[in-house]
Amino acid sequence: MSRKGSRTTVPSKPDIRTVAALAKVSIATVSRTINASPAVSQKLAARVWQAIEQLNYFPNTHARSLVSGRSRILGIIVENITNPFFPELISSFEEIAVAHGYEILVSSTNSDADRLTGCVRRMLERKVEGVALLTFGGEEPVLDQLAIHNMPIVLAEFHLKDPKVSTIELDYSAGIHAAVAHLVELGHTRIGFLAGPHTLHSAITRLNAFQQTMRESNLKVQKDWIVECDHTLKGGVAGFAKLSALETRPTAVICSNDMTAIGVLRAVYMAGLRVPEDLSVIGLDDIDFAEFTLPPLTSIRLSRQELAKASFDALRHQVENSADPNLQREFLVSTSLVVRGSTASPKTELSTK
Amino acid sequence: MSRKGSRTTVPSKPDIRTVAALAKVSIATVSRTINASPAVSQKLAARVWQAIEQLNYFPNTHARSLVSGRSRILGIIVENITNPFFPELISSFEEIAVAHGYEILVSSTNSDADRLTGCVRRMLERKVEGVALLTFGGEEPVLDQLAIHNMPIVLAEFHLKDPKVSTIELDYSAGIHAAVAHLVELGHTRIGFLAGPHTLHSAITRLNAFQQTMRESNLKVQKDWIVECDHTLKGGVAGFAKLSALETRPTAVICSNDMTAIGVLRAVYMAGLRVPEDLSVIGLDDIDFAEFTLPPLTSIRLSRQELAKASFDALRHQVENSADPNLQREFLVSTSLVVRGSTASPKTELSTK
DNA sequence: GTGAAAGCGCTAACAA
DNA sequence: TTGTTAGCGCTTTCAC
């Protein structure tokens, strides 16, 4: 059977040997040209490129991956693509990856362990070269699976003594410090915290950073001023409901993420109260939306660009230096406060209630 | 050279022949078992599955794709992943695709022709089996490229006489009719429209649907009540600025998408005015956020689930029935009005100004 | 029902 | 420098 079984002369999908034939060189030379091997003479390279143009040829990545063992695909698994924080993160990650010749495979787990397992499985099947596990929690079930396959991974806020695992540490203290200081300066002493789900590392770290900061600032935080929400808009609404049922309420609240904060904004409004007059609220993440809420949300900024860049760099380092004995790396992404309109001095009558 | 070059006995990546050896069958039988070919006896199939479990084996998709010519990857290209409409759409699409054994490749073009070209190129290289081009405009430059490769595609609001191209028609009239009727009922007669960029099909269709509806409702729309924005939050702010500079202003405005509407909400607030008292605003898309804006946004719902499902179905139909002479299909996704708090009767003094 | 063997399109030795 | 060739891991005839 002949290799090229096309029945017509229609511009059928060109093949490396179609190119070779047209350029009158061997397929090896075509391969070398494509891969920018220095061992090709200018003359032949030119002929090859011309043939490539003419045929509108491009290599089959599956064949390439199969033989080279390298797919040039990176996986990125996020917690919830519906939280704008993540699309912004993915967008940055994609941009950097594509610029470096990598393709990305995106998946969202919605904090569902089964979905996560499925994602990882599919990524393993597709032979991704590394995975950025940006779920901020719940990654334990797949860690072994990934380790078996010796897969480079990067985790946020989760340390592992494995040379293939890099960590991105998020330093919330700077931002949270600034947030508390900002509130104190405005005259607040009763500051609450709407936490994220305790299953998320990020939620715990954020809460801890808050408590630590409050201690350092000699501010007491009443137990019921800390309420666990779920990082969603609805969760913020529910969180505020709990807070407003209290005898002594906080005059300001810091939220574990912006979605929660936006939910609070909404709930306060529905309760006939006003932000920031009746309650100051501060978010965390500083998603693009934060600037467009009513009132504009004061938020602790966590740079998606930095996080994406750190993730990519960690992965790339591991992928491209797999000989290096000490691959594990640690990155630090910091936070800072962006003051907008959702914070103000507490009303006197309320603050003494 | 021996085929299995592993230097150790460490659980190295199992291969189809590792499985075959362990199950004491041929690799063909393993392949048949995996692919659920009926021509395998229960007995052998059981042995094979056991070996697969034991080795924690799964097939190499690149090898599979290479030989079968099918990658089981679908591409989805959206306009702007930063607009929550799209993550919601992608999320649905992914869910459906994964449930049917497909992987997806996501890309966002940001309405940049070069980026689009790059996306398509990469998808072609990865041998996707179909592409959902949900950019709502600007897809012309890549249509030929895709046609050359005989790629099944699905387009929104853009018809093409090509058997490999399906179209999803979005019926805005239902929703826009309802929106205008709602405003009229509230007493509005001066209704403006903040359009999307004229480079987007969806923007044009939406504007046309609005104008048509206004005509049918015997409502005059002043030329400068229609202002072109860009479907972003900032664009909405800018759009309102233009509107408020007018001599005679509309008392209500329908926006081409929710992002624009949310921008308007913000701009009105900054101008010291109020929604809906001073201006009624209606969005389009009904993204999840719409329910959480202040006031909650009245919006024309465009179901992401329906759109995702129609896109997937169109693609799947074409991919799996490529013998069918009449592959081209057309889907219709409808819209409906969701009334919330951003619309009310116009203030008398303003409406007579 | 099962197996042997021929490639899918490409890269990377190895030869020349 | 360039070409020849042996596979990468799998599916799929074609014999048995």
XYZ file of C-alpha atoms (C1' of nucleotides) in Angstrom:
738
model
C 0.000 0.000 0.000
C 1.366 3.352 -0.936
C 1.901 5.742 1.903
C 0.017 8.592 0.382
C -3.411 7.288 -0.317
C -5.023 10.498 -1.477
C -7.336 9.903 -4.364
C -7.261 13.397 -5.628
C -4.920 16.219 -6.331
C -6.811 18.503 -4.018
C -4.461 20.219 -1.570
C -4.525 17.330 0.890
C -2.856 17.625 4.199
C 0.830 17.870 3.589
C 3.185 15.605 5.300
C 6.832 15.903 6.202
C 7.707 13.877 3.121
C 5.507 15.987 0.889
C 7.638 18.881 1.984
C 10.826 16.870 1.577
C 9.853 15.855 -1.927
C 8.987 19.375 -2.986
C 12.167 20.788 -1.510
C 14.163 17.875 -2.879
C 15.762 17.028 0.439
C 15.374 14.223 2.957
C 12.737 14.271 5.648
C 15.505 14.541 8.207
C 16.518 17.845 6.743
C 12.968 19.077 6.908
C 12.766 18.032 10.526
C 16.026 19.748 11.307
C 14.921 22.907 9.585
C 11.696 23.050 11.497
C 13.482 22.507 14.752
C 16.026 25.168 13.932
C 18.907 22.766 14.087
C 22.080 24.684 13.261
C 23.299 21.812 11.121
C 21.358 22.819 8.044
C 22.862 24.878 5.273
C 21.250 28.177 4.465
C 20.541 26.988 0.988
C 18.582 23.901 1.907
C 16.847 25.626 4.771
C 15.577 28.250 2.377
C 14.261 25.612 -0.003
C 12.560 23.814 2.844
C 10.908 26.916 4.202
C 9.671 27.761 0.773
C 8.125 24.353 0.368
C 6.562 24.673 3.790
C 5.006 27.996 2.905
C 3.845 26.752 -0.420
C 2.154 23.703 1.048
C 0.933 25.539 4.090
C 2.447 22.738 6.095
C 2.787 22.402 9.829
C 3.954 19.445 11.841
C 1.655 16.995 13.541
C 2.139 17.570 17.223
C 0.951 14.104 18.138
C 3.662 12.487 16.084
C 6.135 14.914 17.493
C 5.117 14.257 21.073
C 5.082 10.554 20.530
C 8.617 10.353 19.348
C 10.166 13.157 21.366
C 8.361 12.354 24.569
C 7.631 16.042 24.952
C 4.161 17.412 24.453
C 4.820 21.066 25.203
C 1.520 21.146 27.021
C 1.155 22.504 30.530
C -1.903 21.875 32.639
C -3.536 24.452 34.828
C -6.187 23.378 37.259
C -8.151 26.055 39.049
C -10.756 25.937 41.713
C -13.606 27.678 40.029
C -13.467 29.324 36.649
C -16.617 31.223 37.509
C -14.770 33.348 40.032
C -13.265 36.130 37.879
C -10.007 35.794 39.740
C -9.313 32.592 37.859
C -10.030 33.645 34.290
C -7.730 36.577 34.898
C -5.106 34.162 36.188
C -5.592 31.724 33.327
C -5.405 34.499 30.829
C -2.005 35.591 32.106
C -0.765 32.042 32.328
C -1.847 31.288 28.782
C -0.197 34.374 27.438
C 3.125 33.547 29.031
C 2.920 29.890 28.077
C 2.078 30.550 24.448
C 4.872 33.073 24.228
C 7.230 30.296 25.263
C 5.823 27.773 22.847
C 3.632 25.865 25.264
C 0.001 25.009 24.931
C -2.203 24.886 27.997
C -4.936 22.596 29.178
C -7.354 24.275 31.562
C -9.658 22.612 34.013
C -11.859 23.779 36.812
C -12.638 21.487 39.729
C -15.295 23.412 41.633
C -13.660 21.911 44.715
C -14.984 18.520 43.725
C -12.549 15.701 44.425
C -13.897 13.512 41.631
C -13.614 16.252 39.104
C -10.070 16.862 40.227
C -9.190 13.215 39.805
C -10.701 13.271 36.340
C -8.754 16.391 35.382
C -5.492 14.941 36.489
C -6.189 11.695 34.744
C -6.942 13.480 31.500
C -3.837 15.592 31.842
C -1.732 12.534 32.407
C -3.258 10.905 29.344
C -2.491 13.964 27.289
C 1.032 13.821 28.599
C 1.231 17.316 29.920
C 4.731 18.196 31.020
C 3.738 19.933 34.205
C 0.701 20.942 36.172
C -0.100 24.149 38.003
C -2.472 23.062 40.714
C -4.081 26.319 41.693
C -7.022 24.936 43.581
C -5.779 26.307 46.886
C -6.775 23.179 48.709
C -7.954 19.631 48.265
C -5.034 18.607 46.104
C -3.937 15.757 48.356
C -5.860 12.998 46.539
C -3.971 13.525 43.306
C -0.521 14.209 44.640
C 0.483 10.555 44.663
C -0.820 9.964 41.193
C 1.219 12.885 39.943
C 4.274 11.769 41.877
C 4.105 8.292 40.349
C 4.345 9.877 36.965
C 7.126 12.069 38.151
C 5.174 15.081 37.058
C 6.509 18.542 37.794
C 3.906 20.466 39.693
C 3.492 23.816 41.298
C 1.244 24.318 44.265
C 0.014 27.422 45.990
C 0.403 27.547 49.742
C 1.170 23.900 50.209
C 4.612 22.578 50.890
C 5.866 19.166 49.954
C 9.304 17.695 50.273
C 9.521 16.522 46.714
C 12.033 17.789 44.184
C 9.328 17.878 41.550
C 7.060 20.109 43.575
C 7.491 23.839 43.709
C 5.483 26.091 45.923
C 4.147 29.564 45.559
C 3.803 31.234 48.860
C 1.283 34.000 49.056
C 2.168 36.622 51.558
C -1.112 37.949 52.783
C 0.349 39.654 55.808
C 1.416 42.788 53.989
C -2.024 43.346 52.529
C -3.957 42.368 55.612
C -1.745 44.489 57.800
C -2.421 47.440 55.602
C -6.133 46.703 55.620
C -6.361 46.535 59.394
C -4.194 49.614 59.773
C -6.447 51.426 57.335
C -9.543 50.505 59.339
C -7.940 51.406 62.635
C -6.956 54.742 61.265
C -10.562 55.323 60.289
C -11.542 54.631 63.869
C -12.675 51.023 63.714
C -11.968 48.641 66.544
C -14.641 46.045 65.920
C -13.414 44.250 62.838
C -14.942 41.031 61.611
C -13.740 38.495 59.086
C -15.778 36.561 56.566
C -13.614 33.525 56.006
C -13.523 31.084 53.134
C -14.265 27.397 53.448
C -11.948 25.657 55.907
C -11.137 23.096 53.224
C -9.139 25.679 51.305
C -5.539 26.354 52.266
C -5.875 29.885 51.063
C -8.895 30.432 53.270
C -7.060 29.185 56.322
C -3.948 31.154 55.587
C -5.981 34.271 55.036
C -7.858 33.808 58.265
C -4.657 33.127 60.168
C -3.037 36.204 58.735
C -6.033 38.218 59.868
C -5.977 36.860 63.392
C -2.258 37.329 63.681
C -2.550 40.903 62.521
C -5.345 41.652 64.946
C -3.304 40.267 67.790
C -0.349 42.368 66.802
C -2.572 45.393 66.635
C -3.928 44.677 70.098
C -7.407 44.406 68.752
C -9.778 41.880 70.163
C -11.786 39.856 67.728
C -14.942 38.389 69.083
C -15.419 34.766 68.115
C -18.691 35.320 66.311
C -17.218 38.106 64.211
C -15.471 35.413 62.277
C -17.882 33.541 60.082
C -17.073 30.899 57.556
C -18.440 31.534 54.095
C -17.673 29.807 50.809
C -15.994 32.389 48.610
C -19.097 32.917 46.494
C -21.455 35.847 46.031
C -24.241 33.974 47.762
C -21.886 33.051 50.539
C -21.231 36.704 51.187
C -24.931 37.386 51.485
C -25.316 34.546 53.969
C -22.267 35.682 55.892
C -23.631 39.151 56.390
C -26.927 37.714 57.558
C -25.133 35.911 60.363
C -23.214 38.991 61.291
C -26.266 41.196 61.428
C -28.042 38.797 63.741
C -25.421 39.491 66.379
C -25.875 41.535 69.551
C -22.678 43.446 69.090
C -21.756 43.746 65.481
C -18.458 44.669 63.907
C -18.298 48.050 62.220
C -15.989 46.764 59.552
C -15.459 43.453 57.912
C -12.624 42.019 55.888
C -13.643 39.294 53.460
C -11.572 36.321 52.449
C -12.164 37.136 48.809
C -13.844 39.692 46.603
C -16.789 37.503 45.710
C -17.712 37.337 49.364
C -17.269 41.079 49.700
C -19.489 41.766 46.715
C -22.113 39.511 48.244
C -21.892 41.560 51.424
C -22.310 44.792 49.503
C -25.487 43.369 48.084
C -26.760 42.059 51.420
C -26.136 45.334 53.192
C -28.096 47.129 50.520
C -30.965 44.693 50.754
C -31.012 45.220 54.510
C -31.588 48.905 53.925
C -28.168 49.800 55.264
C -25.287 51.480 53.547
C -21.657 50.790 52.820
C -19.457 52.330 54.034
C -21.599 54.399 56.444
C -23.078 51.451 58.313
C -20.389 48.929 57.539
C -16.961 49.180 56.015
C -16.045 46.252 53.824
C -12.760 45.151 52.395
C -12.290 42.391 49.840
C -9.294 40.293 48.901
C -7.972 39.524 45.406
C -8.879 42.818 43.813
C -10.501 41.331 40.765
C -11.177 43.682 37.888
C -14.774 43.969 38.995
C -13.806 45.416 42.356
C -13.368 48.797 40.810
C -16.909 48.720 39.468
C -18.965 47.706 42.434
C -21.128 50.187 44.296
C -19.425 51.593 46.151
C -16.113 50.708 44.554
C -14.567 48.006 46.679
C -11.538 48.568 48.863
C -9.587 45.389 48.363
C -6.333 43.621 49.069
C -4.662 43.079 45.759
C -3.227 39.717 44.822
C -1.592 39.990 41.456
C -2.760 37.400 38.951
C 0.110 38.345 36.696
C 2.645 37.611 39.385
C 0.981 34.390 40.362
C 0.740 33.250 36.761
C 4.319 34.159 36.071
C 5.598 32.412 39.171
C 3.601 29.304 38.281
C 4.871 29.205 34.760
C 8.461 29.888 35.744
C 8.399 27.141 38.345
C 7.041 24.656 35.851
C 9.334 25.679 33.086
C 12.326 25.468 35.330
C 11.458 21.932 36.265
C 10.571 20.838 32.791
C 13.616 22.253 31.119
C 16.172 21.414 33.766
C 15.070 17.993 34.778
C 18.714 17.056 35.240
C 19.129 19.630 37.964
C 19.266 17.821 41.300
C 17.634 20.651 43.161
C 14.550 21.509 41.215
C 12.292 22.481 44.007
C 11.721 26.150 44.188
C 9.759 28.576 46.165
C 8.187 31.743 44.971
C 6.644 34.544 46.921
C 3.766 36.649 45.743
C 2.873 39.611 47.864
C -0.286 41.595 48.491
C -1.136 45.246 48.961
C -4.129 47.342 49.845
C -6.106 49.255 47.262
C -8.335 51.796 48.950
C -11.594 52.669 47.245
C -15.016 53.635 48.445
C -16.225 50.797 50.631
C -14.395 51.913 53.752
C -15.007 54.941 55.970
C -15.133 55.944 59.592
C -17.785 54.181 61.633
C -20.895 56.096 62.559
C -20.627 57.105 66.194
C -23.994 55.821 67.295
C -23.293 52.460 65.762
C -19.769 52.129 66.994
C -20.832 52.565 70.582
C -23.899 50.407 70.384
C 18.192 -1.968 21.064
C 15.589 -3.388 23.390
C 12.241 -1.725 23.353
C 11.957 -1.212 27.053
C 15.005 0.688 28.093
C 14.169 1.149 31.764
C 17.167 0.770 33.969
C 15.276 -0.069 37.069
C 12.356 -2.095 38.270
C 10.649 0.986 39.587
C 7.020 1.104 38.435
C 7.918 2.653 35.120
C 5.267 3.855 32.779
C 3.394 0.867 31.508
C 2.950 0.293 27.892
C 0.358 -1.543 25.877
C 2.743 -4.479 25.641
C 3.458 -4.433 29.342
C -0.236 -4.981 29.775
C -0.332 -7.594 27.040
C 2.538 -9.475 28.623
C 0.998 -9.439 32.058
C -2.392 -10.538 30.749
C -0.737 -13.057 28.443
C -2.525 -11.814 25.341
C -1.486 -9.906 22.257
C -1.380 -6.164 22.133
C -4.214 -6.264 19.637
C -6.419 -7.822 22.260
C -5.480 -5.152 24.746
C -6.316 -2.493 22.231
C -9.637 -4.115 21.448
C -10.476 -4.398 25.100
C -9.745 -0.775 25.773
C -11.828 0.267 22.829
C -14.698 -1.914 23.907
C -14.598 -3.949 20.741
C -17.259 -6.648 20.983
C -14.903 -9.179 19.475
C -13.127 -9.976 22.713
C -14.086 -12.902 24.899
C -15.173 -12.165 28.412
C -12.341 -14.227 29.741
C -9.542 -12.358 28.046
C -11.188 -9.016 28.594
C -11.271 -9.702 32.319
C -7.587 -10.618 32.334
C -6.735 -7.509 30.409
C -8.691 -5.217 32.693
C -7.035 -6.749 35.672
C -3.602 -6.160 34.226
C -4.586 -2.593 33.410
C -5.696 -1.948 36.973
C -2.658 -3.592 38.408
C -0.288 -1.539 36.303
C -2.333 1.599 36.587
C -2.087 1.812 32.848
C -3.767 4.226 30.515
C -3.227 4.694 26.833
C -1.038 7.355 25.314
C -3.394 9.706 23.575
C -0.733 10.956 21.201
C -0.097 7.504 19.849
C -3.793 6.950 19.641
C -4.424 10.168 17.784
C -1.546 9.547 15.475
C -2.786 6.220 14.278
C -6.509 6.789 14.453
C -6.429 10.286 13.096
C -8.840 11.283 15.838
C -7.709 13.401 18.725
C -10.974 13.695 20.618
C -10.121 17.313 21.246
C -12.511 20.136 20.517
C -11.408 23.725 20.384
C -13.381 26.595 21.805
C -12.334 30.111 20.987
C -14.013 32.934 22.839
C -13.781 36.650 22.546
C -12.705 37.588 25.998
C -12.332 35.220 28.888
C -12.383 38.161 31.243
C -16.053 38.773 30.550
C -17.824 36.398 32.964
C -20.201 35.387 30.215
C -17.446 33.352 28.636
C -16.131 31.407 31.618
C -19.718 30.404 32.285
C -20.019 29.309 28.682
C -16.708 27.467 28.696
C -17.593 25.755 31.908
C -20.777 24.330 30.413
C -19.063 23.376 27.212
C -16.295 21.592 29.061
C -18.700 19.676 31.194
C -20.649 18.402 28.217
C -17.522 17.628 26.226
C -15.833 15.715 29.022
C -18.999 13.746 29.620
C -18.775 12.635 26.002
C -15.124 11.762 26.148
C -13.747 14.871 24.539
C -11.057 17.155 25.803
C -11.222 20.873 25.126
C -8.685 23.465 24.146
C -9.681 26.961 25.196
C -8.426 30.205 23.794
C -9.377 33.806 24.143
C -8.707 36.272 21.339
C -9.520 39.606 22.917
C -10.772 40.543 19.466
C -7.228 40.556 18.192
C -6.873 39.124 14.709
C -3.306 37.975 15.272
C -4.226 36.157 18.420
C -7.079 34.489 16.602
C -4.786 33.336 13.839
C -2.407 31.952 16.434
C -5.200 30.114 18.237
C -6.439 28.487 15.090
C -2.974 27.544 14.064
C -2.318 25.903 17.399
C -5.617 24.091 17.271
C -4.860 22.815 13.812
C -1.462 21.619 14.991
C -3.056 19.820 17.894
C -5.468 18.258 15.446
C -8.645 19.292 17.134
C -11.649 17.671 15.543
C -13.829 20.732 15.558
C -13.819 24.329 16.637
C -16.498 26.398 18.301
C -15.730 29.917 17.182
C -17.608 31.958 19.733
C -15.929 35.264 19.119
C -19.099 36.809 17.734
C -17.218 38.583 15.023
C -13.874 38.876 13.316
C -13.741 35.220 12.369
C -13.363 35.868 8.650
C -9.545 35.743 8.548
C -9.444 32.159 9.764
C -12.405 30.717 7.927
C -10.377 29.792 4.867
C -7.637 28.233 6.904
C -10.202 26.085 8.678
C -11.959 25.233 5.446
C -8.719 24.038 3.871
C -8.368 21.582 6.681
C -11.966 20.614 6.303
C -12.511 21.405 9.940
C -16.014 21.220 11.362
C -16.852 24.524 12.925
C -19.734 26.173 14.624
C -20.265 29.892 14.453
C -22.606 32.181 16.286
C -24.643 34.559 14.190
C -22.713 34.118 11.019
C -23.927 32.084 8.119
C -21.755 30.309 5.637
C -22.698 28.021 2.839
C -20.338 25.264 3.785
C -21.412 21.801 4.851
C -18.827 21.817 7.583
C -20.090 25.003 9.139
C -23.019 25.053 11.505
C -24.557 28.184 12.834
C -26.102 29.106 16.103
C -28.632 31.779 15.679
C -29.322 33.878 18.719
C -32.815 35.194 18.821
C -32.556 38.458 20.633
C -35.947 39.685 19.539
C -37.883 37.854 22.230
C -35.751 39.290 25.001
C -35.460 42.749 23.571
C -39.161 42.895 22.860
C -39.851 42.013 26.441
C -37.346 44.584 27.632
C -38.857 47.395 25.611
C -42.379 46.377 26.574
C -41.314 46.367 30.190
C -39.931 49.880 29.909
C -42.963 51.132 28.044
C -45.196 49.711 30.679
C -43.229 51.602 33.271
C -43.877 54.754 31.315
C -40.652 55.212 29.396
C -40.674 56.554 25.890
C -37.130 57.828 25.633
C -35.088 54.685 25.432
C -31.416 54.628 24.512
C -29.112 51.829 23.522
C -25.480 51.369 24.454
C -24.241 49.239 21.611
C -21.223 46.986 21.381
C -18.366 47.485 18.937
C -19.521 47.457 15.323
C -16.907 44.825 14.582
C -18.914 42.237 16.495
C -21.764 40.431 14.786
C -23.508 40.062 18.073
C -23.289 43.780 18.687
C -24.823 44.553 15.326
C -27.548 41.971 15.652
C -28.398 43.238 19.090
C -28.578 46.803 17.908
C -30.690 45.847 14.920
C -33.056 43.894 17.104
C -33.401 46.935 19.332
C -34.116 49.295 16.468
C -36.571 46.906 14.908
C -38.400 46.550 18.184
C -38.545 50.281 18.719
C -39.981 50.747 15.272
C -42.573 48.096 15.909
C -43.433 49.775 19.164
C -43.814 53.118 17.431
C -41.144 54.603 19.597
C -38.767 57.112 18.146
C -35.148 56.675 18.956
C -33.048 59.746 18.671
C -29.802 59.141 16.849
C -27.585 60.208 19.720
C -29.345 57.893 22.114
C -27.496 55.104 20.462
C -23.867 55.115 21.427
C -21.254 52.596 20.533
C -19.358 51.157 23.466
C -17.023 48.187 23.635
C -18.711 45.624 25.851
C -16.434 46.356 28.792
C -17.031 47.884 32.197
C -15.018 50.950 31.264
C -16.931 51.183 28.032
C -20.160 51.435 29.964
C -18.800 54.304 32.001
C -17.746 56.122 28.851
C -21.080 55.423 27.205
C -23.026 56.979 30.023
C -20.794 60.018 29.919
C -21.782 60.618 26.318
C -25.418 60.127 27.092
C -25.412 62.538 29.988
C -23.825 65.246 27.886
C -26.947 65.287 25.746
C -29.618 67.984 25.703
C -32.464 65.530 25.825
C -31.491 62.360 27.534
C -33.179 58.983 27.491
C -34.852 57.924 30.712
C -33.937 54.328 30.159
C -31.132 52.566 28.457
C -30.690 49.036 27.206
C -27.107 47.863 27.048
C -25.648 45.483 24.517
C -24.191 43.383 27.316
C -24.078 43.200 31.080
C -20.548 44.486 31.386
C -21.633 47.717 29.741
C -24.670 47.895 32.005
C -22.566 47.397 35.109
C -20.291 50.160 33.916
C -23.324 52.389 33.562
C -24.487 51.567 37.086
C -21.126 52.711 38.293
C -21.080 55.854 36.187
C -24.552 56.911 37.274
C -23.519 56.526 40.879
C -20.379 58.556 40.374
C -22.464 61.268 38.738
C -24.487 61.519 41.924
C -27.566 60.116 40.255
C -29.489 56.970 41.011
C -30.606 53.846 39.224
C -33.462 53.279 38.642
C -34.889 56.632 39.810
C -32.879 58.771 37.423
C -32.172 56.163 34.799
C -33.476 52.677 34.208
C -30.888 50.300 32.877
C -31.204 46.872 31.344
C -28.331 44.575 30.536
C -28.007 41.647 28.163
C -26.529 38.200 28.869
C -27.643 37.944 32.473
C -24.292 36.845 33.797
C -24.254 35.447 37.314
C -23.047 38.787 38.578
C -26.150 40.569 37.359
C -28.045 39.392 40.376
C -25.471 40.935 42.667
C -25.023 44.409 41.341
C -26.498 47.438 43.102
C -29.270 47.635 42.313
C -29.686 44.110 40.992
C -29.593 44.325 37.238
C -32.618 43.765 35.070
C -31.191 41.817 32.186
C -32.021 39.898 29.041
C -30.987 36.347 29.648
C -28.959 34.464 27.099
C -28.468 30.962 28.355
C -24.860 29.822 28.410
C -25.999 26.273 28.934
C -28.103 26.322 25.793
C -25.409 27.991 23.784
C -22.787 25.536 25.002
C -25.002 22.571 24.338
C -25.930 23.747 20.859
C -22.259 24.327 20.063
C -21.223 20.941 21.275
C -24.076 19.152 19.553
C -23.320 20.838 16.260
C -19.691 19.887 16.464
C -20.338 16.370 17.584
C -22.838 15.821 14.840
C -20.329 16.862 12.241
C -17.450 14.968 13.730
C -19.283 11.743 14.210
C -21.267 11.745 10.997
C -18.740 13.021 8.563
C -20.228 10.730 5.933
C -23.547 12.527 6.107
C -23.913 14.714 3.016
C -25.928 17.312 4.793
C -23.984 18.168 7.876
C -24.738 21.798 8.139
C -27.122 22.576 10.894
C -28.691 25.528 12.460
C -29.537 25.992 16.077
C -31.579 28.630 17.737
C -30.974 29.953 21.199
C -33.563 32.286 22.573
C -33.554 35.093 25.112
C -35.890 36.260 27.832
C -36.176 39.146 30.227
C -35.259 38.855 33.882
C -36.655 41.799 35.820
C -34.724 42.951 38.854
C -34.137 46.283 40.491
C -32.505 48.472 37.873
C -35.739 49.468 36.146
C -38.575 51.675 37.385
C -40.902 54.400 36.212
C -39.178 57.579 35.120
C -39.273 60.557 37.437
C -41.757 63.033 36.085
C -39.510 66.044 36.207
C -36.811 64.291 34.290
C -39.055 62.681 31.762
C -40.396 66.058 30.735
C -37.148 67.891 30.755
C -11.992 -14.764 18.885
C -7.116 -13.889 18.546
C -2.559 -12.608 16.916
C 1.091 -10.789 13.618
C 2.447 -7.051 11.337
C 2.058 -2.730 8.913
C 2.160 1.794 9.548
C 0.199 6.913 11.642
C 4.115 11.458 11.061
C 7.711 12.490 13.204
C 12.734 12.729 15.710
C 17.223 11.121 16.582
C 20.802 7.958 16.156
C 24.023 6.502 12.946
C 26.253 6.508 8.341
C 28.023 8.541 4.629
C 26.295 18.973 6.106
C 22.926 15.479 4.523
C 20.412 11.055 4.179
C 18.849 6.414 5.925
C 16.498 4.100 9.190
C 14.691 2.535 13.526
C 11.253 3.164 16.341
C 7.704 6.422 19.751
C 2.688 3.536 21.433
C -0.995 2.618 19.414
C -5.048 0.885 15.894
C -6.295 -1.867 12.261
C -6.260 -4.853 8.409
C -5.553 -9.554 7.373
C -4.688 -14.340 8.429
C -5.537 -17.999 11.230
